[in-house]
Coordinates of N, CA and C in Angstrom, one line a residue:
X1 N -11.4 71.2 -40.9 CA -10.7 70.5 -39.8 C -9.2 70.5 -40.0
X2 N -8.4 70.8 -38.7 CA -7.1 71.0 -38.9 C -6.3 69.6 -38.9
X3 N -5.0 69.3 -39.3 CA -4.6 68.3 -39.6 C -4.2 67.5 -37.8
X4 N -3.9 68.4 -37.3 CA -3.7 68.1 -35.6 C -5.2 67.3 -34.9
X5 N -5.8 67.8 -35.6 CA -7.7 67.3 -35.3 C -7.6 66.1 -35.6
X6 N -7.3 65.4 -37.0 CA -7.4 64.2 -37.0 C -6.7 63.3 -36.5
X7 N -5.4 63.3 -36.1 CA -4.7 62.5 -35.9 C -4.8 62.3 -34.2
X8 N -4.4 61.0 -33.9 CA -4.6 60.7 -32.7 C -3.9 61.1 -31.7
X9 N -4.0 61.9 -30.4 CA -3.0 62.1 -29.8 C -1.9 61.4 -28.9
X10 N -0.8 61.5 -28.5 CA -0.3 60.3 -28.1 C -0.7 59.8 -26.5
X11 N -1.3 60.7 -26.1 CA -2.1 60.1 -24.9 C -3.6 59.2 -25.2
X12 N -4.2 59.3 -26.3 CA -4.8 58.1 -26.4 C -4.9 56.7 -26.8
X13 N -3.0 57.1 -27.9 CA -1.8 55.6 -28.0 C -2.0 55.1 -27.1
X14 N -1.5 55.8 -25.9 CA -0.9 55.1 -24.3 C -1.7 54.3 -23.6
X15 N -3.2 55.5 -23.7 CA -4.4 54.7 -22.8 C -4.9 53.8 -23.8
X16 N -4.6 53.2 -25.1 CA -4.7 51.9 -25.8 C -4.3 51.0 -25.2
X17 N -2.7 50.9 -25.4 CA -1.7 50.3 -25.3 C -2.3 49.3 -23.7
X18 N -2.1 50.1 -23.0 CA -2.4 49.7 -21.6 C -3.9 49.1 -21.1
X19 N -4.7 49.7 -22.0 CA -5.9 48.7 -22.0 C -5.8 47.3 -22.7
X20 N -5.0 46.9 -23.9 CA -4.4 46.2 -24.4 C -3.8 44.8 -23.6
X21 N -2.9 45.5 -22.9 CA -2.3 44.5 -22.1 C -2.9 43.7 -20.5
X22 N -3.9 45.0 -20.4 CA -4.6 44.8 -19.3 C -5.7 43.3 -19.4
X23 N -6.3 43.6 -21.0 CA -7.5 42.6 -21.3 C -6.3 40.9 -21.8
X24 N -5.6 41.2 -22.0 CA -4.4 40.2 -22.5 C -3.8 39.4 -21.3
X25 N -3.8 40.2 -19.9 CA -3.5 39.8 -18.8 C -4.6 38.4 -18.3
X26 N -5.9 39.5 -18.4 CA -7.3 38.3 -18.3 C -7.4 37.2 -18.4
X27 N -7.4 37.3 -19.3 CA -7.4 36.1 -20.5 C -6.3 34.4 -20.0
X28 N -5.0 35.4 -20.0 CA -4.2 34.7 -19.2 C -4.5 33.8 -18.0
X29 N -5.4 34.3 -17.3 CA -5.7 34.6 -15.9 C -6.6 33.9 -15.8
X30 N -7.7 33.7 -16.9 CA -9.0 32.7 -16.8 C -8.6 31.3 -17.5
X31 N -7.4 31.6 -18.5 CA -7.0 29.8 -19.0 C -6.4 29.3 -17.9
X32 N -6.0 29.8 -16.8 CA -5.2 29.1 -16.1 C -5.6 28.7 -15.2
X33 N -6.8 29.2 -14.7 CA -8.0 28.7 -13.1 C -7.2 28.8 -12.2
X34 N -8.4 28.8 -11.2 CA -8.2 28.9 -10.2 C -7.1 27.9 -9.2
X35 N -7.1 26.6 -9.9 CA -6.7 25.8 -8.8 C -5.4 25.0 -9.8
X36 N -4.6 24.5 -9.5 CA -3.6 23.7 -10.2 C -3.5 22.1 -9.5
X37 N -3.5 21.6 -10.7 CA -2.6 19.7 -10.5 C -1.6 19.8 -10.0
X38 N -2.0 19.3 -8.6 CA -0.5 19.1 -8.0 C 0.0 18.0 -7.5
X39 N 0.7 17.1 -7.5 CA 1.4 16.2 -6.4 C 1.5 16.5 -5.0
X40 N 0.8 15.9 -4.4 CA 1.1 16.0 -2.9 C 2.3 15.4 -2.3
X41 N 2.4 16.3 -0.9 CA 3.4 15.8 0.1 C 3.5 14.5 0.4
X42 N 4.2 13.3 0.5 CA 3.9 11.8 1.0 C 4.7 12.0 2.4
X43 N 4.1 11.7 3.3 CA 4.7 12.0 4.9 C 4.4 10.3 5.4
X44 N 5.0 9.4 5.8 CA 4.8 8.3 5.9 C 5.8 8.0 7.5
X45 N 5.3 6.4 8.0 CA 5.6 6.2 9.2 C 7.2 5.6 8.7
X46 N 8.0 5.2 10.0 CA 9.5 4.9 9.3 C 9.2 4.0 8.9
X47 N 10.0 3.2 8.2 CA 10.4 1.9 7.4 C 11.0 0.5 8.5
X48 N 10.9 -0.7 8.1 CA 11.8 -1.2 8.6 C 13.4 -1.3 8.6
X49 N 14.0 -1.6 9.7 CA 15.9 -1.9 9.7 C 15.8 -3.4 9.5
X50 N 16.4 -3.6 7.8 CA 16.5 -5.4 8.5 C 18.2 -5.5 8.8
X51 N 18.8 -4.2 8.8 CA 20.1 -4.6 10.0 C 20.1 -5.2 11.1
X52 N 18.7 -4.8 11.7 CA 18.6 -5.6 12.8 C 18.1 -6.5 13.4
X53 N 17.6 -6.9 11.8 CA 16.9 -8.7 11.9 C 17.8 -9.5 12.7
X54 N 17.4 -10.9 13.1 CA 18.6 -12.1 13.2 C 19.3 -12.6 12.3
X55 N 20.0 -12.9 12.1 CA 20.9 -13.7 11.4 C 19.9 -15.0 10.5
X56 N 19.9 -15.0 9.4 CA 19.2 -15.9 8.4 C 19.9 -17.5 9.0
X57 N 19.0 -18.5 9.2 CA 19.3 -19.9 9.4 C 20.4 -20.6 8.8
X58 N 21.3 -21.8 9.2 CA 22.1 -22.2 7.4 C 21.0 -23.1 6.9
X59 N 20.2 -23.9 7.4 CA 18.7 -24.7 7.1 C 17.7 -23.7 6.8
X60 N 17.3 -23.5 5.5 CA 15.9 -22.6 5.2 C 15.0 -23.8 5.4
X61 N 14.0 -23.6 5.8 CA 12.3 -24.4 5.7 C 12.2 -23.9 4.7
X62 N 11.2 -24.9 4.1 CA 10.1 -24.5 3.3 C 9.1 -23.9 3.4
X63 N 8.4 -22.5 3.2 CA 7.2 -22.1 3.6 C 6.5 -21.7 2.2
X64 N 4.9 -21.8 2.8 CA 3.8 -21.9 1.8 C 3.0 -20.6 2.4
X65 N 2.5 -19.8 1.3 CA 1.4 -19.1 2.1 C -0.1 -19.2 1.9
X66 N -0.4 -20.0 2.7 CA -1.6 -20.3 3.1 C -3.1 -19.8 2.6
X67 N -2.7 -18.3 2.5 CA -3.9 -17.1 1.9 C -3.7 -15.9 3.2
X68 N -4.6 -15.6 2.3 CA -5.1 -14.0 2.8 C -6.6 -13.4 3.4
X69 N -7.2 -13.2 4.2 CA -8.1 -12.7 4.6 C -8.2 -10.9 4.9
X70 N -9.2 -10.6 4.5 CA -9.5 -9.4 4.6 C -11.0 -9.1 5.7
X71 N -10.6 -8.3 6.6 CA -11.0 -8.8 7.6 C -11.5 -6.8 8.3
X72 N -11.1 -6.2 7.2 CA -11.3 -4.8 7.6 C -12.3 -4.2 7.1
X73 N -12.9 -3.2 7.2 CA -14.6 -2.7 6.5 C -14.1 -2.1 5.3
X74 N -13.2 -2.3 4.7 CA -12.8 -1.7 3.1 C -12.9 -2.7 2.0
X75 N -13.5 -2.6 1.1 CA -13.8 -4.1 0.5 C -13.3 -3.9 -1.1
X76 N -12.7 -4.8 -1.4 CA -11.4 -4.7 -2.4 C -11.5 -6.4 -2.6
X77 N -12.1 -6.8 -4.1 CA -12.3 -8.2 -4.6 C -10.8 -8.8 -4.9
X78 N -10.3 -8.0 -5.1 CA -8.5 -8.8 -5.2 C -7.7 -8.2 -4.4
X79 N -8.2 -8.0 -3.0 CA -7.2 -7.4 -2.2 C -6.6 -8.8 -1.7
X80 N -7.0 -9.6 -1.3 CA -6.3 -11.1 -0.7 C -5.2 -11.3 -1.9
X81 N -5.6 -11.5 -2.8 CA -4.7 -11.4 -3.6 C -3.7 -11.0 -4.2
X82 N -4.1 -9.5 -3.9 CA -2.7 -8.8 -4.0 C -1.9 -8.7 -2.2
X83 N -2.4 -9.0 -1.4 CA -1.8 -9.0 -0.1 C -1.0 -10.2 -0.2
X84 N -1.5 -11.5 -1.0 CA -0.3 -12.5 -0.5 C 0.6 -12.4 -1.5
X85 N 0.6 -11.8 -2.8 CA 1.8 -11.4 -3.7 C 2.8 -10.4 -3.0
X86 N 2.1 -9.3 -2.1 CA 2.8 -8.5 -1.4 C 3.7 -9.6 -0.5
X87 N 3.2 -10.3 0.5 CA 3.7 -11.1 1.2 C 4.8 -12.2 0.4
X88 N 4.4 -12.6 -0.4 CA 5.6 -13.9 -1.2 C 6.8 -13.1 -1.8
X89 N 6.5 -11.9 -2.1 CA 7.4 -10.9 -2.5 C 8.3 -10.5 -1.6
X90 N 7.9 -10.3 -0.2 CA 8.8 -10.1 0.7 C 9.8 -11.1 1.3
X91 N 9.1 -12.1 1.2 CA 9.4 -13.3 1.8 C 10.9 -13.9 0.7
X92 N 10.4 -13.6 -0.7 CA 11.7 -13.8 -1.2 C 12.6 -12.8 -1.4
X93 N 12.7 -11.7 -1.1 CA 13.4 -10.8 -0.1 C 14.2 -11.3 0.8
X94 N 13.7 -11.7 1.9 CA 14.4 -12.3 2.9 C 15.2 -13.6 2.8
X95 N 16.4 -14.0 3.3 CA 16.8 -15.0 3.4 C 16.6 -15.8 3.7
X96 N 15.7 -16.1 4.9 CA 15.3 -16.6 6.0 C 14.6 -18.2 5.6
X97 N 14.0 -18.2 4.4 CA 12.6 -19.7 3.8 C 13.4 -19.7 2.4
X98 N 13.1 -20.6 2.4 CA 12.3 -21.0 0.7 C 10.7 -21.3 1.0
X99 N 10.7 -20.6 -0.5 CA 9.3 -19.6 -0.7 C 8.6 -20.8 -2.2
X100 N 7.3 -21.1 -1.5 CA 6.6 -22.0 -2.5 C 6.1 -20.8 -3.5
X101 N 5.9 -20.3 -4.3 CA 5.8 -19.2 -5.5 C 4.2 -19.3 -5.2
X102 N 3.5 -18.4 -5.2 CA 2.1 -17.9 -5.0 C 1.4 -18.1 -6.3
X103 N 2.1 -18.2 -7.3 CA 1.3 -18.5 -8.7 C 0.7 -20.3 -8.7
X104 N 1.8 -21.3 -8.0 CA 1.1 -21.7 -7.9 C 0.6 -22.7 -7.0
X105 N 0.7 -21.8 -5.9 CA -0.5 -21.9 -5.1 C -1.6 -21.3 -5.1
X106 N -2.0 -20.5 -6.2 CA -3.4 -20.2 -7.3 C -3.7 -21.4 -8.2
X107 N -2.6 -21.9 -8.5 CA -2.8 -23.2 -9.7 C -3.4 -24.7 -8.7
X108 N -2.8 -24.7 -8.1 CA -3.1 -25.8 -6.9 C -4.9 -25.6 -5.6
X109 N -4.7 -24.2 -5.5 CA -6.3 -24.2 -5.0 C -7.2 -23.0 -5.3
X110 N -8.4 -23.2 -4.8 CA -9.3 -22.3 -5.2 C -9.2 -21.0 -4.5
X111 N -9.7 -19.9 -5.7 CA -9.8 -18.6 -4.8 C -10.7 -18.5 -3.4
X112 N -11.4 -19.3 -3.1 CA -12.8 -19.2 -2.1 C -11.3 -19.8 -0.8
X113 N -10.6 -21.2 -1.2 CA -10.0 -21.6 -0.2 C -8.8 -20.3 0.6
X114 N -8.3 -19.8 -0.3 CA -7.0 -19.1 -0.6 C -7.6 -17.9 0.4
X115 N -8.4 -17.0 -0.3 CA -8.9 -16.2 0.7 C -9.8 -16.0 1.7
X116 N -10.2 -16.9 2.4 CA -10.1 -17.1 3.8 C -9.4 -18.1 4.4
X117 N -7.9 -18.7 3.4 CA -7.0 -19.3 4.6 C -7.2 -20.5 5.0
X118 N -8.5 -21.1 4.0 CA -8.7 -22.1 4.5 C -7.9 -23.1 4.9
X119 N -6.6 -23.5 4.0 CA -6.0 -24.7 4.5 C -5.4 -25.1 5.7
X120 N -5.3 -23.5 6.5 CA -4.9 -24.1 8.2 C -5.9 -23.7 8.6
X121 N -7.1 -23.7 8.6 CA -8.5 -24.1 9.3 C -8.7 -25.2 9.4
X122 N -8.4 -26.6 9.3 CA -9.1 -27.8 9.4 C -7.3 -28.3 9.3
X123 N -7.4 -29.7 9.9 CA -6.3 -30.4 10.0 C -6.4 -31.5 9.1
X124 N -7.4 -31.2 8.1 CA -7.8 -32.2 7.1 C -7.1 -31.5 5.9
X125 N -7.2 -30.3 5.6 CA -6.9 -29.2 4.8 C -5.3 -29.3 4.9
X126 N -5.1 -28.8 6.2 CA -3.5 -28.9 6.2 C -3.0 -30.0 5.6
X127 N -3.4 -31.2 5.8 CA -2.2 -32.3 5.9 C -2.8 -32.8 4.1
X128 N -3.4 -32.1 3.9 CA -4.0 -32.7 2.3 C -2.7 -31.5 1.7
X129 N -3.0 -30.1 2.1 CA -2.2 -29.4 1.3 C -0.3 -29.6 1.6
X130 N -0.2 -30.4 2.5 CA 1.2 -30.6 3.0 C 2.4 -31.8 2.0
X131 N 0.9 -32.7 1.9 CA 1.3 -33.8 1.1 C 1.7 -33.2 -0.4
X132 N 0.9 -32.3 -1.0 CA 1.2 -31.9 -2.1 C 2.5 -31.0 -2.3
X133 N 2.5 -30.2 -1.2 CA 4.1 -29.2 -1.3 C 5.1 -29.7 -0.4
X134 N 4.7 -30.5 0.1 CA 6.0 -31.2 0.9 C 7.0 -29.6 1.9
X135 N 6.0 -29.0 2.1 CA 6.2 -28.0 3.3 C 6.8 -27.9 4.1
X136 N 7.6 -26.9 5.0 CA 7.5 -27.2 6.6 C 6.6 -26.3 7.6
X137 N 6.4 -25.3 6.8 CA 5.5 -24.0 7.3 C 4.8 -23.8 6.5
X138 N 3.5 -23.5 7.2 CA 2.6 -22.3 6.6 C 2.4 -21.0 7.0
X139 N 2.3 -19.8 6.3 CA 2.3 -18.5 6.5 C 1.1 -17.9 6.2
X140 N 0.0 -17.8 7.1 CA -1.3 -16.6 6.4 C -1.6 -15.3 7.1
X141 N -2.3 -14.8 6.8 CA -2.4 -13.2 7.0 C -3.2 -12.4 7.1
X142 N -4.0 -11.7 7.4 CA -5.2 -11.3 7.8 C -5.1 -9.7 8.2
X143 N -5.7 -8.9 7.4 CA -6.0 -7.6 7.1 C -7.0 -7.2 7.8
X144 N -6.7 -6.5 9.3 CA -8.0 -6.2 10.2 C -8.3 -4.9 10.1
X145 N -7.2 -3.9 9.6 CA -7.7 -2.7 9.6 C -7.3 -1.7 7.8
X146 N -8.1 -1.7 7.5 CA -7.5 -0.5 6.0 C -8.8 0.5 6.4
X147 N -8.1 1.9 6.3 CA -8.7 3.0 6.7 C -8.3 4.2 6.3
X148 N -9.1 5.2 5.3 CA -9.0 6.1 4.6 C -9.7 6.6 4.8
X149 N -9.0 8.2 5.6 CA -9.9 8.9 6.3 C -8.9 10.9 5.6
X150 N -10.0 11.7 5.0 CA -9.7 12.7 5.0 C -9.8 13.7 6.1
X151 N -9.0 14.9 6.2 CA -9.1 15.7 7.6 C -8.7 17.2 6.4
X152 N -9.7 18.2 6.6 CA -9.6 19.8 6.3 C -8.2 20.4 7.1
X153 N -7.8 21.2 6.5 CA -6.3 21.2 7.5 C -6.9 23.7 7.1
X154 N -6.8 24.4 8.0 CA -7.2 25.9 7.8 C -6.7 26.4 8.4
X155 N -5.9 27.5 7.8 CA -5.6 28.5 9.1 C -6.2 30.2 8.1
X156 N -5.5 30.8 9.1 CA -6.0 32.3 8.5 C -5.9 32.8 7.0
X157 N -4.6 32.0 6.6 CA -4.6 32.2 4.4 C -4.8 32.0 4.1
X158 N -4.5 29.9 4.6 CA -5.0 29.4 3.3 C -5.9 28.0 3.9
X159 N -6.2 27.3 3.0 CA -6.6 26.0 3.1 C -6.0 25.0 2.7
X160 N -5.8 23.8 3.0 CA -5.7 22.2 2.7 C -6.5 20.9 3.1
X161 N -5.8 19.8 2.7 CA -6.5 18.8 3.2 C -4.9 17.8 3.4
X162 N -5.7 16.7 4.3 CA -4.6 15.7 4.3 C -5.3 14.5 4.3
X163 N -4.9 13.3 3.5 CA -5.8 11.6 3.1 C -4.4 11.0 4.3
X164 N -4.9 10.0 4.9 CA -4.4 8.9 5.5 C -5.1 7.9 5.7
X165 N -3.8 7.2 4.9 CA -3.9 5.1 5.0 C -3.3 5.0 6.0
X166 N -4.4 4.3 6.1 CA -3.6 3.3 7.5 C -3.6 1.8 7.3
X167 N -3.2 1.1 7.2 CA -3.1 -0.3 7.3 C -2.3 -1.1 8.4
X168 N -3.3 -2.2 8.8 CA -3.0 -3.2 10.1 C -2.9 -4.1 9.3
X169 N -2.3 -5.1 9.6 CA -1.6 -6.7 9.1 C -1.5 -7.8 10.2
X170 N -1.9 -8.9 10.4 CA -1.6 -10.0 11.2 C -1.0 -11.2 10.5
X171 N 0.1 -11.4 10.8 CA 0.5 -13.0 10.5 C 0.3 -13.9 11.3
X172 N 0.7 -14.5 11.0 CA 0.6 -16.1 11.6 C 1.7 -17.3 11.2
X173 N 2.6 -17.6 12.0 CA 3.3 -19.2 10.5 C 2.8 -20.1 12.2
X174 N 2.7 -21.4 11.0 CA 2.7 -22.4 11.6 C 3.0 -23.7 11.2
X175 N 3.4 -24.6 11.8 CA 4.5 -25.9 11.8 C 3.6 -26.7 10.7
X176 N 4.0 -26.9 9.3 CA 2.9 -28.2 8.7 C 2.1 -29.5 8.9
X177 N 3.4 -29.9 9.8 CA 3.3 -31.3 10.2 C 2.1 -31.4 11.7
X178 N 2.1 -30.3 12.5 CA 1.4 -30.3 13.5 C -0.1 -29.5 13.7
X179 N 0.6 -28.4 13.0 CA -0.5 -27.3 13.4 C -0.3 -26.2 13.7
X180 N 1.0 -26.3 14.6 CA 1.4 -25.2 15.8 C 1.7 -24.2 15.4
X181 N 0.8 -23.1 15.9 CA 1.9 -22.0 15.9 C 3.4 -21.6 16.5
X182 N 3.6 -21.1 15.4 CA 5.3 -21.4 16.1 C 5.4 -19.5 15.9
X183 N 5.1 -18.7 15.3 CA 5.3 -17.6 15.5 C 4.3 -16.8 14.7
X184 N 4.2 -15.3 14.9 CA 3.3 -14.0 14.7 C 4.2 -13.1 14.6
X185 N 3.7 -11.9 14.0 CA 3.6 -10.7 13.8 C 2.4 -10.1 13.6
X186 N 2.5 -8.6 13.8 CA 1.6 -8.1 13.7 C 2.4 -6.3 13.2
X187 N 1.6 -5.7 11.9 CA 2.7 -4.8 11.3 C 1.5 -3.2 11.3
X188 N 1.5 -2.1 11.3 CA 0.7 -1.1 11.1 C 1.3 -0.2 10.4
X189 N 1.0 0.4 9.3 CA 1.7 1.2 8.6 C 0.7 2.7 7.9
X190 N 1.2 3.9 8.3 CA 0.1 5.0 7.7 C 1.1 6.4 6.4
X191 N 0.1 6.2 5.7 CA 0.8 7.7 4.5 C -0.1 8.3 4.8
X192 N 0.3 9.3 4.9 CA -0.4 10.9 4.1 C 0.3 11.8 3.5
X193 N -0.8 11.7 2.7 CA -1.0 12.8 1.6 C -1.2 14.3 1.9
X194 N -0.6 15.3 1.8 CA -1.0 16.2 2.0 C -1.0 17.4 1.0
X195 N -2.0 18.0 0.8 CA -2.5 18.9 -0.4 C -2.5 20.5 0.2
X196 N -1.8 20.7 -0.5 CA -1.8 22.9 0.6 C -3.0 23.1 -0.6
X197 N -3.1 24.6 -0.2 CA -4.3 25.7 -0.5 C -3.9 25.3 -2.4
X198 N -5.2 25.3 -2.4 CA -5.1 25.5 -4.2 C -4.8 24.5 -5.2
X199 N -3.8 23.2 -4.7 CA -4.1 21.7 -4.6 C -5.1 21.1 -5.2
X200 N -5.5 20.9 -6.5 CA -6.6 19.6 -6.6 C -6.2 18.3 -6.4
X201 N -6.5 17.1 -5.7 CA -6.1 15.8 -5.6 C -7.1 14.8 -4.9
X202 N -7.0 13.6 -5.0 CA -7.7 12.8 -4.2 C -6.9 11.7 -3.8
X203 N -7.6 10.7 -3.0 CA -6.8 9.6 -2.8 C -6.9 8.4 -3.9
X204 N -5.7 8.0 -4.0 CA -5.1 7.1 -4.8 C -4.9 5.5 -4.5
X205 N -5.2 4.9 -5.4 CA -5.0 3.3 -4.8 C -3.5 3.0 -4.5
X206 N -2.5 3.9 -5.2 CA -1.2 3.7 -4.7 C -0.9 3.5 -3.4
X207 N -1.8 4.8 -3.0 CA -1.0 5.0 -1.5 C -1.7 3.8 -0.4
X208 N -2.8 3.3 -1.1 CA -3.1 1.6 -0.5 C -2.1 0.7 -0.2
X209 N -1.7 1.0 -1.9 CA -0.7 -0.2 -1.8 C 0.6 -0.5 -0.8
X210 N 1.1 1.0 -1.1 CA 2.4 1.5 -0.4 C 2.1 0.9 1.4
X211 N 1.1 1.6 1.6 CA 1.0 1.2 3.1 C 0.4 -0.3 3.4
X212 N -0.2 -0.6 2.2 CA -0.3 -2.4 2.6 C 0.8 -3.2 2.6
X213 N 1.9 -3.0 1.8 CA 3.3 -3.8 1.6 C 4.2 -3.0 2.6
X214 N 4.3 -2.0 3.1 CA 4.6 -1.8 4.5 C 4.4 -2.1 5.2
X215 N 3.0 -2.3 6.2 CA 2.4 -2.7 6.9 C 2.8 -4.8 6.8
X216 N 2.5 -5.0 6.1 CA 3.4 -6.8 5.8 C 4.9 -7.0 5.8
X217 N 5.1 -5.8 5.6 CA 6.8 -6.0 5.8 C 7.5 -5.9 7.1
X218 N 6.5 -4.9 7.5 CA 6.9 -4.6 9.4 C 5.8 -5.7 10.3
X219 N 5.2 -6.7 9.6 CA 4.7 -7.6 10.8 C 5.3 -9.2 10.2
X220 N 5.8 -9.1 9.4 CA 7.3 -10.5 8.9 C 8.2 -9.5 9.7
X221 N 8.5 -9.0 9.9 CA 9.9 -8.5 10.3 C 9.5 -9.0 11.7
X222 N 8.6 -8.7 12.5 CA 8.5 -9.0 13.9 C 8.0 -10.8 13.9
X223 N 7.5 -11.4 12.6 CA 7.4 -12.6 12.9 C 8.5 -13.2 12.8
X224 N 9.6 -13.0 12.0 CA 11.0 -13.4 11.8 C 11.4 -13.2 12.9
X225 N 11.9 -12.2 13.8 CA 12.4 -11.8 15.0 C 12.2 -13.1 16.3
X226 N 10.4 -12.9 16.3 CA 9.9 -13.9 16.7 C 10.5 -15.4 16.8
X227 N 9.8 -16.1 15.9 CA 10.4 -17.5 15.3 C 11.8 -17.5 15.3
X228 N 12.8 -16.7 15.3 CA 14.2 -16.8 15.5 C 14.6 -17.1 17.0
X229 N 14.1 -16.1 17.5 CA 14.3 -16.7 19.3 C 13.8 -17.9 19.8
X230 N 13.0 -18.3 18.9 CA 12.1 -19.6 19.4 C 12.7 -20.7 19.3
X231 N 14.4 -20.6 18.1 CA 14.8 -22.0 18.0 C 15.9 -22.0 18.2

């Protein structure tokens, strides 16, 4: 056998080489899957302007919040609870009250009263919880709509999906000493989420949140507005 016989030729180096990189490509190709972790688009409704609130009182009232009801087919054991921390949060935000602190009006009544609002249900309720905080207002609130609905979004390349929250809010304040309503709001607030082709994701309790403390902030903004023309 000649010495040219044994040795490899350099056209079978090449077609190595290139099979080489080819199976090395693979490889690459299968750790990485098909689909990637991605963060979605957040597309949300406007915000509120409190530029063009009214002018804050030079007399703040007192105001207490009363509770929270959940009143929409999404069922969430500490949503009242976190709805009126959303709410006392905003409320000391604004100029407008002094704000009886939510912790403890947990300390002072029961969760059963708290989330359905009991204390302006009965005039017996009110003027028991009046005496104790020495109030001028009460403020409660009622969750009629939370709604999380996915939609397929397709065209000829590729695929996605989009999640949207929606959240509805009702307020209410009313006068301690009487009963009266003295003003409302009412606030709606929607995110989505949107996931293009290739996207793994789902819906997140964040984006609850986001649109529940939206949604309360744009129905105080219209109960402030409110109750400001009224006096």
């Amino acid at each position: 056998m000649s010495h040219t016989d044994s040795t490899p030729s350099v056209r079978h180096i090449i077609l190595g080489l290139v099979f080489m990189l080819i199976m090395s490509g693979c490889v690459a190709s299968e750790q990485a899957g098909p689909a990637q972790q991605a963060a979605p688009v957040i597309d949300q409704d406007p915000m509120v302007d409190w530029g063009k609130a009214p002018a804050p009182p030079d007399n703040k009232n007192l105001i207490a919040v009363a509770g929270f009801e959940n009143k929409s087919t999404y069922s969430a054991d500490r949503l009242w609870d976190t709805s009126a921390q959303l709410l006392s949060a905003q409320l000391l935000r604004t100029p407008y009250f002094r704000v009886v602190e939510w912790e403890k009006m947990k300390r002072l009544f029961d969760w059963e009263t708290l989330s359905h609002a009991d204390i302006v249900k009965s005039p017996d309720n009110m003027a028991k919880a009046r005496r104790i905080l020495l109030c001028d207002h009460f403020i409660s609130g009622t969750i009629t709509r939370f709604n999380v609905s996915t939609h397929a979004q397709a065209s000829a390349v590729s695929k996605g999906k989009t999640i949207d929250t929606s959240v509805r809010v009702d307020l209410l304040l009313q006068n301690a000493g009487t009963g009266e309503y003295v003003a409302a709001g009412r606030g709606e607030h929607t995110i989505r989420q949107t996931y293009s082709a290739g996207q793994v994701g789902s819906w997140t309790s964040s984006a609850g949140d986001d649109a529940l403390d939206a949604a309360i902030e744009k129905a105080l903004f219209e109960l402030i507005s409110s109750y400001s023309r009224a006096q």
